[in-house]
Short mmCIF file of C-alpha atoms in Angstrom, two decimals:
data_model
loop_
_atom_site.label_atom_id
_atom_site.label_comp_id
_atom_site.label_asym_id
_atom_site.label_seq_id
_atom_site.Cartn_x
_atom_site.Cartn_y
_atom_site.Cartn_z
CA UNK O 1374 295.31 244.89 102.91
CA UNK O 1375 294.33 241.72 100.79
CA UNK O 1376 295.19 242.10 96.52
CA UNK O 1377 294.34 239.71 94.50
CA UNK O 1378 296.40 239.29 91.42
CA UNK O 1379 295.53 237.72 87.97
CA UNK O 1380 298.34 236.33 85.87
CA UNK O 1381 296.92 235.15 82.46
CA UNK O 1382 298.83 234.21 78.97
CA UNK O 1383 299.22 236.92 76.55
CA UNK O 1384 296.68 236.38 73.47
CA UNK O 1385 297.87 234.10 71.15
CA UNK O 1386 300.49 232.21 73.74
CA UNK O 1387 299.74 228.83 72.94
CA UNK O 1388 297.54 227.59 76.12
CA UNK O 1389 297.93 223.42 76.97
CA UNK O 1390 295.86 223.74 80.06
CA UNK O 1391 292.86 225.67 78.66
CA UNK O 1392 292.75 223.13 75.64
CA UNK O 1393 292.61 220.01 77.68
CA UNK O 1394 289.69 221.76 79.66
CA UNK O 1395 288.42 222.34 76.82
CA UNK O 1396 288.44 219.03 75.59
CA UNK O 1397 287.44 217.53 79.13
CA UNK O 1398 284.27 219.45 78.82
CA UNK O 1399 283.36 218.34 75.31
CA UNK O 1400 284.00 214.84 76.88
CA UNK O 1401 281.49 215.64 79.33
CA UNK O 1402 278.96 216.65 76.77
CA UNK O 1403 279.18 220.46 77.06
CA UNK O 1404 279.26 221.79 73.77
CA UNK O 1405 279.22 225.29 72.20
CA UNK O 1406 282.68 226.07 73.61
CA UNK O 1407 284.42 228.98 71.88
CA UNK O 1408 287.69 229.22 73.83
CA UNK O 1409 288.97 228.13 77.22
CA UNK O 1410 292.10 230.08 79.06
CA UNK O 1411 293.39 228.99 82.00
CA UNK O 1412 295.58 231.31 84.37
CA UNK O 1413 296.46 231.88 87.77
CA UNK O 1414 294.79 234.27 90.50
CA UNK O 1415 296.94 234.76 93.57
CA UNK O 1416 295.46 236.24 96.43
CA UNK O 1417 298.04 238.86 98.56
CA UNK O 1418 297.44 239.57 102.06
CA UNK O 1419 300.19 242.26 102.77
CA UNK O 1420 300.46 244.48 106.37
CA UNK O 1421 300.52 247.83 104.17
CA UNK O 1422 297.21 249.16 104.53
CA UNK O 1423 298.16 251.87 102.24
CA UNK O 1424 296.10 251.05 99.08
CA UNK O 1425 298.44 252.67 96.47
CA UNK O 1426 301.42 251.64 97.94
CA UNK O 1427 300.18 248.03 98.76
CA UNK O 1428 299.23 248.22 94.45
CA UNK O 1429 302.74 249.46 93.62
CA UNK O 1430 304.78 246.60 95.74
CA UNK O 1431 302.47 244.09 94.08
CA UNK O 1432 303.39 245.15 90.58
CA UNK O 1433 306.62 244.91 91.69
CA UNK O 1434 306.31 241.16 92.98
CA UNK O 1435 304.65 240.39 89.83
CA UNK O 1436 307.70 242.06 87.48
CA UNK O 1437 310.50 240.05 89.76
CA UNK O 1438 308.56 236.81 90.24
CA UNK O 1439 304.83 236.17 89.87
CA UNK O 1440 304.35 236.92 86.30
CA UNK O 1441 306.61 235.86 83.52
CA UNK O 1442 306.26 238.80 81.32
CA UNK O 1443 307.52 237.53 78.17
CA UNK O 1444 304.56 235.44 77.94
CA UNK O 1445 301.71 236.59 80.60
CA UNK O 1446 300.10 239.86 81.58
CA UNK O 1447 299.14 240.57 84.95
CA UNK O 1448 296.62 242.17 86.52
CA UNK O 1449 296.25 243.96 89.97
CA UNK O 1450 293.05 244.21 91.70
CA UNK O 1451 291.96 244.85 95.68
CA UNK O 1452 290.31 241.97 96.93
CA UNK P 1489 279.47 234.81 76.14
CA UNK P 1490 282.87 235.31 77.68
CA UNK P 1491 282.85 234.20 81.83
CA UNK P 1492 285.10 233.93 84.60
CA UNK P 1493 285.47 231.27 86.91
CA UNK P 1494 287.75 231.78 90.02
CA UNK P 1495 288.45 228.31 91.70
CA UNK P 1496 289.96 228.76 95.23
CA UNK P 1497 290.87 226.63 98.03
CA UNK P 1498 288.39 226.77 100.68
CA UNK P 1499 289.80 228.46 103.96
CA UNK P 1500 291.68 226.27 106.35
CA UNK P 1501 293.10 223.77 103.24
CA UNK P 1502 296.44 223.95 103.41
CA UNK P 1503 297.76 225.55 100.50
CA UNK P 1504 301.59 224.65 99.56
CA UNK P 1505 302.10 226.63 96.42
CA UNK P 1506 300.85 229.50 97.79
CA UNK P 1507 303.01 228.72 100.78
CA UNK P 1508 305.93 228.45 98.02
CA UNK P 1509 305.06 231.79 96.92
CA UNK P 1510 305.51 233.42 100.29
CA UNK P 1511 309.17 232.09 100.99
CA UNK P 1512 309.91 232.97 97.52
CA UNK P 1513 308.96 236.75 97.82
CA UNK P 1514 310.13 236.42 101.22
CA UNK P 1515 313.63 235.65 99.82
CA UNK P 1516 313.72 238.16 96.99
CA UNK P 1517 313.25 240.54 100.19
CA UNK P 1518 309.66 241.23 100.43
CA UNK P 1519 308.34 241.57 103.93
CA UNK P 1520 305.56 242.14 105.56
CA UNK P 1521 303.58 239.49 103.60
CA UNK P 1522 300.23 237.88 106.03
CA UNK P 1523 299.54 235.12 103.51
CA UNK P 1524 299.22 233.93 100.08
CA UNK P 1525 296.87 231.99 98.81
CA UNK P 1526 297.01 230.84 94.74
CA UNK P 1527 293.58 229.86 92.75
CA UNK P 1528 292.87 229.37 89.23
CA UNK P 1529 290.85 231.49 86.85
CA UNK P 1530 289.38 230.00 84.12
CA UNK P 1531 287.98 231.97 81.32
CA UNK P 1532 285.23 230.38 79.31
CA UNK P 1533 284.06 231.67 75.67
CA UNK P 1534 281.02 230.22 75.16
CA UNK P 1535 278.76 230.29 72.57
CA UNK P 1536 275.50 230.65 74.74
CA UNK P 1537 274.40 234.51 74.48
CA UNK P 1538 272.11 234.74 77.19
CA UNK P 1539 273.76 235.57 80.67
CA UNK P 1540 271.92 233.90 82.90
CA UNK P 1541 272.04 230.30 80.71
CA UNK P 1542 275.67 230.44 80.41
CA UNK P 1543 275.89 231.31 83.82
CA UNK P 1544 274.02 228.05 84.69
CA UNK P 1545 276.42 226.16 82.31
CA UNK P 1546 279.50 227.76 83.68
CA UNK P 1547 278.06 226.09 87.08
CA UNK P 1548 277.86 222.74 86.16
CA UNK P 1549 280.82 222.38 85.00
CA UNK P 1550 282.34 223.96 87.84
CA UNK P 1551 280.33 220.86 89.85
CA UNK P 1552 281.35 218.53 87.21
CA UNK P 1553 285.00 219.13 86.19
CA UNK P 1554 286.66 222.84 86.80
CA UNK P 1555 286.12 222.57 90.90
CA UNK P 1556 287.20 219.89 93.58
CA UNK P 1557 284.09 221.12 95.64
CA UNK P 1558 285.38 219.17 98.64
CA UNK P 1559 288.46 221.49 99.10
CA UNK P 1560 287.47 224.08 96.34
CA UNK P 1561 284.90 226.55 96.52
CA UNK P 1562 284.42 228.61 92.68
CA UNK P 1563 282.54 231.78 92.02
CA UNK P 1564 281.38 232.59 88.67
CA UNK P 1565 281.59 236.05 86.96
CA UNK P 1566 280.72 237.86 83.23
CA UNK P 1567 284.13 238.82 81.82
#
């Protein structure tokens, strides 16, 4: 079954990406920009068609390698 | 308003980080993996209240900066 996972930065993690987007944008001449975060969504197409068990070895991809949990949170959703 | 954008590569563009992904979980001893495929996810705070305005916004600058719409295809969604 296909997962898709979301790996973002933790609130107040300093974000380099999101700011030059940010400032791309305003560049462009879109204003009224509050915030921009950028993170990474990795879509997981695994043989287990078991839905619970296909959620529980994603986590455990994201704990050993996807998401650095120090700084990011991650978030698992079926696709 | 706060959106998501999801910018993914369109299907059939090669895709080497997701690629790097695979042989990496494939090496910490995950199997059974069909593919991976990595995208971005961009979350926007705009000022813009109404939904279906920011929506448009979100849009455009999906066409003008956030998406390579040759290889990229984006979908848009309220957070």
């Amino acid at each position: 079954m296909k997962l898709r996972v979301y790996v973002t930065l933790k609130p107040g993690v300093l974000d380099p990406q999101g700011e030059a987007i940010r400032h791309a944008l305003g560049s462009l001449g879109f204003d009224g920009i509050n915030g921009v975060r950028q993170g990474k969504m990795i879509e997981l197409d695994l043989l287990e068609e078991d839905a619970a068990q296909a959620e529980e070895t994603a986590k455990d991809m994201c704990e050993k390698l996807l998401a650095n949990t120090v700084i990011e949170s991650y978030q698992i959703e079926p696709a």
